[in-house]
Coordinates of C-alpha atoms and ligand atoms in Angstrom, one line a residue:
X1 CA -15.5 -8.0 -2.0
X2 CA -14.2 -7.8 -5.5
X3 CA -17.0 -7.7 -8.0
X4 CA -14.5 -8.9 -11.2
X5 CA -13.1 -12.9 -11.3
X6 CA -9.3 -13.1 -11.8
X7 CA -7.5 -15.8 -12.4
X8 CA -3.1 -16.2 -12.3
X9 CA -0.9 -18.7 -14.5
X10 CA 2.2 -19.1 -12.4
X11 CA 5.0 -21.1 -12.9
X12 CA 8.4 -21.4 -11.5
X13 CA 10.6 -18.4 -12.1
X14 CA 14.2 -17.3 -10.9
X15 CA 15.7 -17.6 -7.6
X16 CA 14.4 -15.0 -5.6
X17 CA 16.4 -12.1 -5.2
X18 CA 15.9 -8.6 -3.3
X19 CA 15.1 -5.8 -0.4
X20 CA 12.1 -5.0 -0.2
X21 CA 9.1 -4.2 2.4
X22 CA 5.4 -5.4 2.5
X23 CA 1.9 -3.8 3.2
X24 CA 0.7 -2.7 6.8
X25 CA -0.4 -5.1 9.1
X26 CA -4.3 -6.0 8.7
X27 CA -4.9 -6.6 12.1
X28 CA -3.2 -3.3 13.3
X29 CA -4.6 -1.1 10.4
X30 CA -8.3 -2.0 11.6
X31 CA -7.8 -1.8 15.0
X32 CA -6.1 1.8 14.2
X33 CA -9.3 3.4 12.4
X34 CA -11.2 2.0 15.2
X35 CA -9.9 3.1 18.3
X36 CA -8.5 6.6 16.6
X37 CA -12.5 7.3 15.3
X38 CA -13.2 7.1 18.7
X39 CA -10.7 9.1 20.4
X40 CA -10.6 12.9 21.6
X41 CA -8.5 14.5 19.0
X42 CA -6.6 13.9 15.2
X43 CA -4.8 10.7 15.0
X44 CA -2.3 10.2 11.6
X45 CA -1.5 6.2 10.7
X46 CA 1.1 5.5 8.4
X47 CA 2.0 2.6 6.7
X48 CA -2.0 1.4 7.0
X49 CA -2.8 -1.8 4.5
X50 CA -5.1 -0.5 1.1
X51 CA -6.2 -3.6 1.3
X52 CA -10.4 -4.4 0.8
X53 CA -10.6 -5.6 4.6
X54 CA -9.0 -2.4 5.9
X55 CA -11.0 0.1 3.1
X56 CA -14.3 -1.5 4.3
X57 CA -13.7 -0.2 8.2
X58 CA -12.4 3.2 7.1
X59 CA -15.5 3.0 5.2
X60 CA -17.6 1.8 7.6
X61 CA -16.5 4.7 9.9
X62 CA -17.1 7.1 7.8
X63 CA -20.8 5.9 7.5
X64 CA -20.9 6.9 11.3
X65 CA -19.7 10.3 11.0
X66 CA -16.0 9.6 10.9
X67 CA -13.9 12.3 9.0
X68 CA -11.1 10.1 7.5
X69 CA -8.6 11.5 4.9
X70 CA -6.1 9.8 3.1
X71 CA -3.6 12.7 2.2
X72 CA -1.6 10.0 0.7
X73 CA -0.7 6.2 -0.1
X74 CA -1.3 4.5 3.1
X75 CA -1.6 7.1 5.4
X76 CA -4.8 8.0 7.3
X77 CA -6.2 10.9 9.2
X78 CA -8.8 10.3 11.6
X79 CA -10.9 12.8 12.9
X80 CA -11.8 11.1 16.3
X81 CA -15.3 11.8 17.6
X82 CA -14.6 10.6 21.1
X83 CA -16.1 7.3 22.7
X84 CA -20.0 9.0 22.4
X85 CA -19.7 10.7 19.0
X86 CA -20.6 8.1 16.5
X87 CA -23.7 8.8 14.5
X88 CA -26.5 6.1 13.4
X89 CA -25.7 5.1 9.9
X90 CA -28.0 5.4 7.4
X91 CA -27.8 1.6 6.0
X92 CA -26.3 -1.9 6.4
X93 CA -22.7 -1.8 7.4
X94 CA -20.4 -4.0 4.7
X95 CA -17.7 -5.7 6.1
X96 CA -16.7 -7.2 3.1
X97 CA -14.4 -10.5 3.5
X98 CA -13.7 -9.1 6.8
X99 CA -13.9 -11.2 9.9
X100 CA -11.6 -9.0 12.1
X101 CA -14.2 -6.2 10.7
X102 CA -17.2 -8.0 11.6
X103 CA -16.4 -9.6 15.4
X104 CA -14.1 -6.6 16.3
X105 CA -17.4 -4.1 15.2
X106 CA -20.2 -5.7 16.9
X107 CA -18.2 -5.9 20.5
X108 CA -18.1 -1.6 19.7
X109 CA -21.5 -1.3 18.2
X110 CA -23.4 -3.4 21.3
X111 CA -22.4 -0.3 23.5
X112 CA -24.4 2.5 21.1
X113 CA -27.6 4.1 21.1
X114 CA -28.2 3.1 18.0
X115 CA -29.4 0.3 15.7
X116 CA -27.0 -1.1 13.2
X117 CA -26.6 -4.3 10.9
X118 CA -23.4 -5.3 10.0
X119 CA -22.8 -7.5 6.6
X120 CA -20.3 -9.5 4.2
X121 CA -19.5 -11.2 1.2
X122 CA -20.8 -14.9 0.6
X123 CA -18.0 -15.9 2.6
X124 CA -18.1 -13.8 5.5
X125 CA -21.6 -14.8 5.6
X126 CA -20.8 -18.8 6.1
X127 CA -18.6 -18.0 9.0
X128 CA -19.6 -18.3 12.6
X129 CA -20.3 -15.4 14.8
X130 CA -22.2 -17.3 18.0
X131 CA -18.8 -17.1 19.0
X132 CA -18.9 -12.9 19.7
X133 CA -22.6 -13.1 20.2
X134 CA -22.8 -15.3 22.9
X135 CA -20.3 -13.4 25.7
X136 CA -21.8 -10.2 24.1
X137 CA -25.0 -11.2 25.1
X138 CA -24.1 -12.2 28.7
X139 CA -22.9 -8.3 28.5
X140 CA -26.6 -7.2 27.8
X141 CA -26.0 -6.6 24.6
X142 CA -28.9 -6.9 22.2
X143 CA -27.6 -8.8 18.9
X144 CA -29.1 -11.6 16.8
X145 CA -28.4 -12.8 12.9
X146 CA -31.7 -14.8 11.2
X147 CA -30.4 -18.1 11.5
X148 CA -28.9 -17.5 14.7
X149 CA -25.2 -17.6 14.2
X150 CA -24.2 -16.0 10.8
X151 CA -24.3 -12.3 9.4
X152 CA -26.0 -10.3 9.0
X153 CA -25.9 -9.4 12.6
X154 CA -28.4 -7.2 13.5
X155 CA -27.3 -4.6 16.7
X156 CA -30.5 -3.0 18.8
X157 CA -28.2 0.2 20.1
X158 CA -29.6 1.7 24.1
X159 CA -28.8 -1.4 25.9
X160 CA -26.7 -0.7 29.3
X161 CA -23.4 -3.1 28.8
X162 CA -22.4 -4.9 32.4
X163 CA -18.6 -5.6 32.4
X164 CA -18.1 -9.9 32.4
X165 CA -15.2 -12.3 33.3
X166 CA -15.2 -14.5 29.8
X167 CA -13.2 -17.6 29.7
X168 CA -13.4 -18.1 25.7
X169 CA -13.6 -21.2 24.4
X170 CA -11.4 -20.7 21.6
X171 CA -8.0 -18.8 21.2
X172 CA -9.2 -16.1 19.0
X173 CA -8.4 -12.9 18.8
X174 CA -11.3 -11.6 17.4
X175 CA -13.1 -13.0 20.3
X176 CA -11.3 -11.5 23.0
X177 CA -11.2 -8.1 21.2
X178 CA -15.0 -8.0 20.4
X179 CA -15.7 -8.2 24.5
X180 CA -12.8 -5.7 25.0
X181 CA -14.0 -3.0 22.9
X182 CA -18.1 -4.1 24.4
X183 CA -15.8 -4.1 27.8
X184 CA -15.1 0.0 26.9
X185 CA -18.6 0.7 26.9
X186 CA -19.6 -1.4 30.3
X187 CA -20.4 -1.2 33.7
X188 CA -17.6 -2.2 35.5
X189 CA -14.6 -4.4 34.9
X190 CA -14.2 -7.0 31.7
X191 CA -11.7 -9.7 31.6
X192 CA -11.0 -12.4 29.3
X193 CA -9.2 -15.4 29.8
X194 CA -7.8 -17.6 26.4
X195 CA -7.1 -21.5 26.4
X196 CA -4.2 -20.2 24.3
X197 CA -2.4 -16.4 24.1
X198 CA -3.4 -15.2 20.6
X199 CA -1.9 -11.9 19.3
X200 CA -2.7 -9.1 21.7
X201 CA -2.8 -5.9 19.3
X202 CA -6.3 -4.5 20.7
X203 CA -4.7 -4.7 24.4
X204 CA -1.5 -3.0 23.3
X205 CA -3.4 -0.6 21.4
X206 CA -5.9 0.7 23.7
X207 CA -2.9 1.1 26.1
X208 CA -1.3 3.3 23.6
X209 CA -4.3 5.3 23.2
X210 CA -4.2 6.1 26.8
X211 CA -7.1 3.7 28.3
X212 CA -5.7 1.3 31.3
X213 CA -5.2 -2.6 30.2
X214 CA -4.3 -5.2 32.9
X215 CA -2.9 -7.9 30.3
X216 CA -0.2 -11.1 30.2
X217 CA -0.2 -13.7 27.5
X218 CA -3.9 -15.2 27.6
X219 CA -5.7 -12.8 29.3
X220 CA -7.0 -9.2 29.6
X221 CA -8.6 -7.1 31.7
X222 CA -10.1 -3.8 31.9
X223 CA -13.1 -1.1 32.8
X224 CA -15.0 1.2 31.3
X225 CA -15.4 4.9 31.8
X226 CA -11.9 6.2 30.7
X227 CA -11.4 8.2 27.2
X228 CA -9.0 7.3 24.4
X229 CA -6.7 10.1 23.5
X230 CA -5.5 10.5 19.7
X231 CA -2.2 9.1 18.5
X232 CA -0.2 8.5 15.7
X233 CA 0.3 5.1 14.4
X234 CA 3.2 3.4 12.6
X235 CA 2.0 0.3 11.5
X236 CA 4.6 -2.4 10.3
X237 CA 4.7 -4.8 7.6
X238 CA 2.2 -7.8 8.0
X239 CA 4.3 -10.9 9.3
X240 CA 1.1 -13.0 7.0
X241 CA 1.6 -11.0 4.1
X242 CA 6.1 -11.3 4.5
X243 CA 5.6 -15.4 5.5
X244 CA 4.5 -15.9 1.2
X245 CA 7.9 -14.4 0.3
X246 CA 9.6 -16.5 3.4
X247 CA 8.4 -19.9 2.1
X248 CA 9.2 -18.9 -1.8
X249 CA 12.5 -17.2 -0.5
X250 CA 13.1 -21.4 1.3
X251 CA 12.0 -23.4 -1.1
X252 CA 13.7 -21.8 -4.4
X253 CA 17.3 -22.6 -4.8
X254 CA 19.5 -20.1 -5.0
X255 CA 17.5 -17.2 -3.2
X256 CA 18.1 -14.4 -0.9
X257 CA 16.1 -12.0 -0.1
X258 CA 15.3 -9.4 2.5
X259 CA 12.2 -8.0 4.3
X260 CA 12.5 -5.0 5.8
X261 CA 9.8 -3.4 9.1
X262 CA 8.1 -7.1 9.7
X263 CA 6.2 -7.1 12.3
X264 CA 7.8 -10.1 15.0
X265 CA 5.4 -10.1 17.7
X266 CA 5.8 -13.8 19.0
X267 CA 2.3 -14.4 18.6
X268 CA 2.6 -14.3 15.0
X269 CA 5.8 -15.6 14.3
X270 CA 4.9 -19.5 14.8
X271 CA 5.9 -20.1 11.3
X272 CA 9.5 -19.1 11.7
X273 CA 9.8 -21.7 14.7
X274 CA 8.2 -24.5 12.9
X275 CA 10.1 -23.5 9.4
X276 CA 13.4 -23.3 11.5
X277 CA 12.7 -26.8 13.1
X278 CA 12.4 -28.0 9.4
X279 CA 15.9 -26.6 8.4
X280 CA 14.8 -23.3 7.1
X281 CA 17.4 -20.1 7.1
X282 CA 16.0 -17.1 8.0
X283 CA 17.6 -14.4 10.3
X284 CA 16.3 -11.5 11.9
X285 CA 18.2 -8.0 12.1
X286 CA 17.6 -5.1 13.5
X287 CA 15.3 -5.6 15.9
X288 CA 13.0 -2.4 17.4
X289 CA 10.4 -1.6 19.4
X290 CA 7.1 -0.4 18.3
X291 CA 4.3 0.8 19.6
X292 CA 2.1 -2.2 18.3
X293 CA 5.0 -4.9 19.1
X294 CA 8.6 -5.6 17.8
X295 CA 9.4 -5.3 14.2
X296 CA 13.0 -6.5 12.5
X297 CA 14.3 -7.3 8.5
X298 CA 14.5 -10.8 7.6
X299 CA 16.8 -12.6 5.4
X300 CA 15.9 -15.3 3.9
X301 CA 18.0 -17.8 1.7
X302 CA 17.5 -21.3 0.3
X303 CA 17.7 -24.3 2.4
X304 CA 15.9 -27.5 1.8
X305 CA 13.3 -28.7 4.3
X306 CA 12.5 -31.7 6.7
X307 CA 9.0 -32.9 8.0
X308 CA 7.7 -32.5 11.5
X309 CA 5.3 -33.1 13.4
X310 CA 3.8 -29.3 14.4
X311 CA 4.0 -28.6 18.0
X312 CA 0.1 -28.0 18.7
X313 CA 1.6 -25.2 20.9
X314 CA 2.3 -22.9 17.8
X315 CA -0.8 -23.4 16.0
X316 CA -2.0 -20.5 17.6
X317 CA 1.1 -18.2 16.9
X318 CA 0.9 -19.1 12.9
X319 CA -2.8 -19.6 12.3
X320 CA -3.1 -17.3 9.3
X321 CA -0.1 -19.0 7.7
X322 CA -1.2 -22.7 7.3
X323 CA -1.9 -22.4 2.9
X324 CA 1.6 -21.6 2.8
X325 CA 3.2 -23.7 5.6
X326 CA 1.5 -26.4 3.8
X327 CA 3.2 -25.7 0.6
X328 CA 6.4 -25.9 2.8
X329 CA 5.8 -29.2 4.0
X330 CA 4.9 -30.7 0.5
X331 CA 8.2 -29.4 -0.6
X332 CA 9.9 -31.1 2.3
X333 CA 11.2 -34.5 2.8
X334 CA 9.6 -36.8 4.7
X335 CA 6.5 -36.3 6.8
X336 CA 4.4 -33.3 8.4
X337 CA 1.4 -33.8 10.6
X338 CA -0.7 -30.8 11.5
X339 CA -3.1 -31.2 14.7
X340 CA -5.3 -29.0 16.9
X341 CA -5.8 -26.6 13.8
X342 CA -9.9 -27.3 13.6
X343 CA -10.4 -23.4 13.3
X344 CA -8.5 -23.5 10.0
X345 CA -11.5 -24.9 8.7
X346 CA -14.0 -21.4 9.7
X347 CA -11.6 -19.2 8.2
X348 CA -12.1 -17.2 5.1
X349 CA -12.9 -20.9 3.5
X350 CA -12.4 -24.3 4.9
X351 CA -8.6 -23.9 4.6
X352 CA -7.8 -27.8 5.6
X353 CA -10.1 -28.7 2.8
X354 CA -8.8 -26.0 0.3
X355 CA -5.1 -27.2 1.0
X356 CA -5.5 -30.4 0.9
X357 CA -7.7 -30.3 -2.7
X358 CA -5.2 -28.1 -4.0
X359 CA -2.0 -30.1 -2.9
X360 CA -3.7 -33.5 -4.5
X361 CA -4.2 -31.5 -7.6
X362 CA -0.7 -31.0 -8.0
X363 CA 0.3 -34.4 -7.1
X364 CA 0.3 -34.1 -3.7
X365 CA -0.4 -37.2 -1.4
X366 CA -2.2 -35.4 1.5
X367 CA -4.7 -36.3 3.9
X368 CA -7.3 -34.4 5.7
X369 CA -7.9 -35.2 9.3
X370 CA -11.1 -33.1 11.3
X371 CA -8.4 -30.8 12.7
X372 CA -5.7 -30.9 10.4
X373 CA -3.6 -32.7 7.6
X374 CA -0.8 -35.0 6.8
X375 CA 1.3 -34.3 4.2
X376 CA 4.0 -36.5 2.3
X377 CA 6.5 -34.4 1.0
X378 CA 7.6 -34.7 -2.4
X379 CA 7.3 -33.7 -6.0
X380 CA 4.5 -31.5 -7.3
X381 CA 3.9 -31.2 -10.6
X382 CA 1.0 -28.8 -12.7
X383 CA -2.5 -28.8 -13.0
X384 CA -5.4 -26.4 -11.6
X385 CA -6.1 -25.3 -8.2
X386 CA -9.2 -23.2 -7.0
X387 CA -8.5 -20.5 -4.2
X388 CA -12.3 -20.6 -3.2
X389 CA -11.7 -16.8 -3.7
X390 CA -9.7 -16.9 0.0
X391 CA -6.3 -14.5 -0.4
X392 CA -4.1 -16.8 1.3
X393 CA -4.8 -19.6 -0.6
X394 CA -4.3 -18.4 -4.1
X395 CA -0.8 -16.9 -2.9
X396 CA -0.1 -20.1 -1.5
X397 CA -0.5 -21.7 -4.5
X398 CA 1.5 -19.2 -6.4
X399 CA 4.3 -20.0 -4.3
X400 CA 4.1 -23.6 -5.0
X401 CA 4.2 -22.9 -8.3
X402 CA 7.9 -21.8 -7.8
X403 CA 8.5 -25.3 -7.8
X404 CA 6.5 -26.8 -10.2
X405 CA 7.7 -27.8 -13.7
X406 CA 5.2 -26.8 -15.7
X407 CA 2.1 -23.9 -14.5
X408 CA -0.2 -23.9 -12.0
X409 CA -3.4 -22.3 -13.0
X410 CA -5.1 -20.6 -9.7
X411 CA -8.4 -19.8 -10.0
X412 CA -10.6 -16.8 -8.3
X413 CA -7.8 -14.7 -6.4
X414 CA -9.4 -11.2 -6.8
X415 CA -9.3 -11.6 -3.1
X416 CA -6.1 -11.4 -2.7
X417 CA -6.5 -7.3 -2.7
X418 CA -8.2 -8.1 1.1
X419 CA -4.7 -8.3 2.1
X420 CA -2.0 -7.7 -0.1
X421 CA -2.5 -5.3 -2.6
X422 CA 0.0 -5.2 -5.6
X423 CA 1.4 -9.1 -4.3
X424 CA 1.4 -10.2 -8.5
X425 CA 3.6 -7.4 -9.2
X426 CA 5.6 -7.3 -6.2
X427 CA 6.8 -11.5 -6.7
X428 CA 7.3 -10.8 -10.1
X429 CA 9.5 -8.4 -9.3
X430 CA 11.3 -10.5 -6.8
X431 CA 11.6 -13.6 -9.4
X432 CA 7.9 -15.6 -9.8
X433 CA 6.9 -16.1 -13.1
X434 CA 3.1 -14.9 -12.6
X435 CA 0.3 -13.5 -14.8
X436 CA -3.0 -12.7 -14.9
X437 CA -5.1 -15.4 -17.2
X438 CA -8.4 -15.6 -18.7
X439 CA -11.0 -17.1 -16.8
X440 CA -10.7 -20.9 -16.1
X441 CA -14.0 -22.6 -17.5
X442 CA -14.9 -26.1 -15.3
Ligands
LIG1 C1 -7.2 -11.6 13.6 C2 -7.3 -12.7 14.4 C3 -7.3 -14.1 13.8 C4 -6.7 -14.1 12.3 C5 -7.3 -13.0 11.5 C6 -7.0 -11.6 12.2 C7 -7.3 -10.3 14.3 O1 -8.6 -14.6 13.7 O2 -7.0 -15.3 11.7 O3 -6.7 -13.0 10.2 O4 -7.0 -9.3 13.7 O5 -7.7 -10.3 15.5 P1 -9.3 -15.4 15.0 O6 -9.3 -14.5 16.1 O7 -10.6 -15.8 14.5 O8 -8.4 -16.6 15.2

């Protein structure tokens, strides 16, 4: 959580030009301290996000007894304590903005001897957690929050875990990997079953530290009682943090530019399918396996955009990337209808609502619907947006602003350090016109 309000003026800029790379993965770079705390032996991970979310897990582990060093810029080295070896910390654990943090912790916290209470910031405490508690209880695990269903949860550690078949009702990833990592410390086998494949990092990753996974797109199975043996981790460049410079790299004329080590697992690559059926250009190159999924360079040029309707079928594969694939569509011609994308609004804020406020503020015509949003493509023009302090909203907005005649003022994006530390300085670089402002008043 960032204790100091910022504010950005943006405004449009130059074509976007350059080769560059962007931070480590989120989702790989907590599930990395995680399952490398509690492995036999040293693991190293390089390329790990300095972003808030990712600081407030090292941290977290470290609270438990975790010997993590940082010997440099994004590089950890974890001191693994094996799957018993975590100690009872001596307060509340802060997750921060963090909901991977949060879900993905109490699934491996149910299965300690000890008590713990896991917190956030204002916003992590609005968001829903019945979600992990529910199939963690039918586990045995003892967890409960105050008013039932938001943080802080509060763990009660000594309860024997019994291994479950869970058919989640939504496709989250969080969900699945909070039972998973409960599943490590059960009785038997676990297995999860998803009404749509989300991205399967924890599955991949436990494999690669050496404990069996059974797993195929929308399910995943495994038991407890193996160990997890230390590693070293790569981690690529986040696909959520790359698809801000995508749209900016699409909707500015005149552009090229090229990402190098993306991460391209096709369960978080939606957004190049539904920018490509909208006319975008972007090509990948040299594409490699890793051990946490594919990764390639991008390039990216200029090509102007068409409405669709979204294929409910990707929302899945892209549901991180809706504040900026909304920017795409208001810069498109013609119509885009978004559907089946009611978790958008449990994110880190009501991102449907957030969107569509911010578009209309810039001249927008966009309509909210329960689980998603029409938008009219067209001309935006500048006023004032609010992020509602969520990261992806205030870069989506800055993006926009690469369009706009006149500046966008964005207000409360300190959070955009959760994710993508160093993102002002990096698109200035690159060709936004962005700066830091004094606070908006009203
Ligand atoms: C994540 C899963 C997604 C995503 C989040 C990271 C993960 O959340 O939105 O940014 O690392 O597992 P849900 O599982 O709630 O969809």
């Amino acid at each position: 959580m960032s204790a100091v309000r910022e504010d950005w003026v943006a405004a449009r800029g130059r074509a976007l030009s350059g080769d560059t790379g962007v931070p480590g993965d989120k989702s790989i770079s907590h599930r990395a301290v995680m399952l490398a705390a509690l492995a036999d032996g040293v693991s190293r991970i390089d390329g790990f996000l300095e972003g808030e979310d990712t600081r407030a897990t090292a941290a977290i582990f470290r609270a438990m007894g975790v010997r993590i060093d940082a010997p440099s810029e994004s590089t950890r080295v974890v001191h693994g304590v094996g799957l018993d070896g975590l100690r009872a910390p001596a307060s509340l654990l802060d997750c921060g903005n963090s909901g991977t943090a949060m879900r993905l912790l109490s699934g491996l916290l149910a299965g300690q001897p000890f008590d713990t209470v896991l917190g956030g910031d204002a916003s992590l405490s609005r968001r829903p957690m019945l979600r992990v508690m529910a199939p963690l209880r039918a586990m045995g695990a003892a967890i409960d929050s105050d008013d039932g269903e938001r943080p802080p949860l509060r763990i009660a550690g000594g309860h024997r875990l019994q291994g479950i078949r869970f058919d989640s009702p939504v496709a989250s990833a969080q969900v699945k990997s909070a039972v998973l990592l409960a599943g490590l410390y059960a009785e038997g086998g676990t297995e999860v079953h998803e009404p749509h494949p989300t991205r399967d990092y924890t599955e991949r990753m436990l494999s690669a530290f050496g404990w069996p996974v059974d797993y195929a797109p929308g399910m995943a199975r495994l038991a407890g009682g193996h160990r997890l043996r230390a590693r070293d981790i790569e981690v690529p460049g986040d696909f959520s943090s790359a698809a801000f410079l995508i749209v900016a790299a699409t909707l500015v004329p005149g552009s090229s530019l090229v990402l190098r080590s993306v991460g391209v697992d096709p369960r978080r690559t939606g957004l190049l399918d539904a920018l490509r059926a909208m006319g975008a250009d972007i090509r990948e190159r040299e594409r490699r396996a890793g051990a946490c999924g594919p990764l390639a360079d991008l390039e990216v040029r200029y090509a102007p955009l068409h409405g669709i309707a979204l294929p409910e079928a990707l929302v899945a594969d892209m549901i991180d990337e809706f504040p900026v694939f909304a920017i795409a569509a208001a810069c498109a011609q013609g119509t885009t209808r978004v559907t089946g994308a009611a978790e958008l609004r449990v994110k880190e804020s009501d991102r449907i609502h957030a969107m569509a406020t911010g578009l209309a503020a810039l001249g927008a015509d966009v309509r909210e619907t329960p689980d998603g949003m029409v938008i009219e493509g067209g001309r935006l023009r500048a006023g004032r947006v609010d992020s509602l302090g969520d990261h992806r909203i205030a870069m989506a907005f800055a993006v926009a602003a690469q369009r706009v005649e006149g500046e966008v003022a964005i207000a409360d994006v300190a959070n955009v350090a959760t994710s993508f530390p160093g993102f002002d300085a990096l698109v200035r670089s690159l060709g936004f016109a962005l700066e830091r402002a004094p606070p908006i008043s009203g």
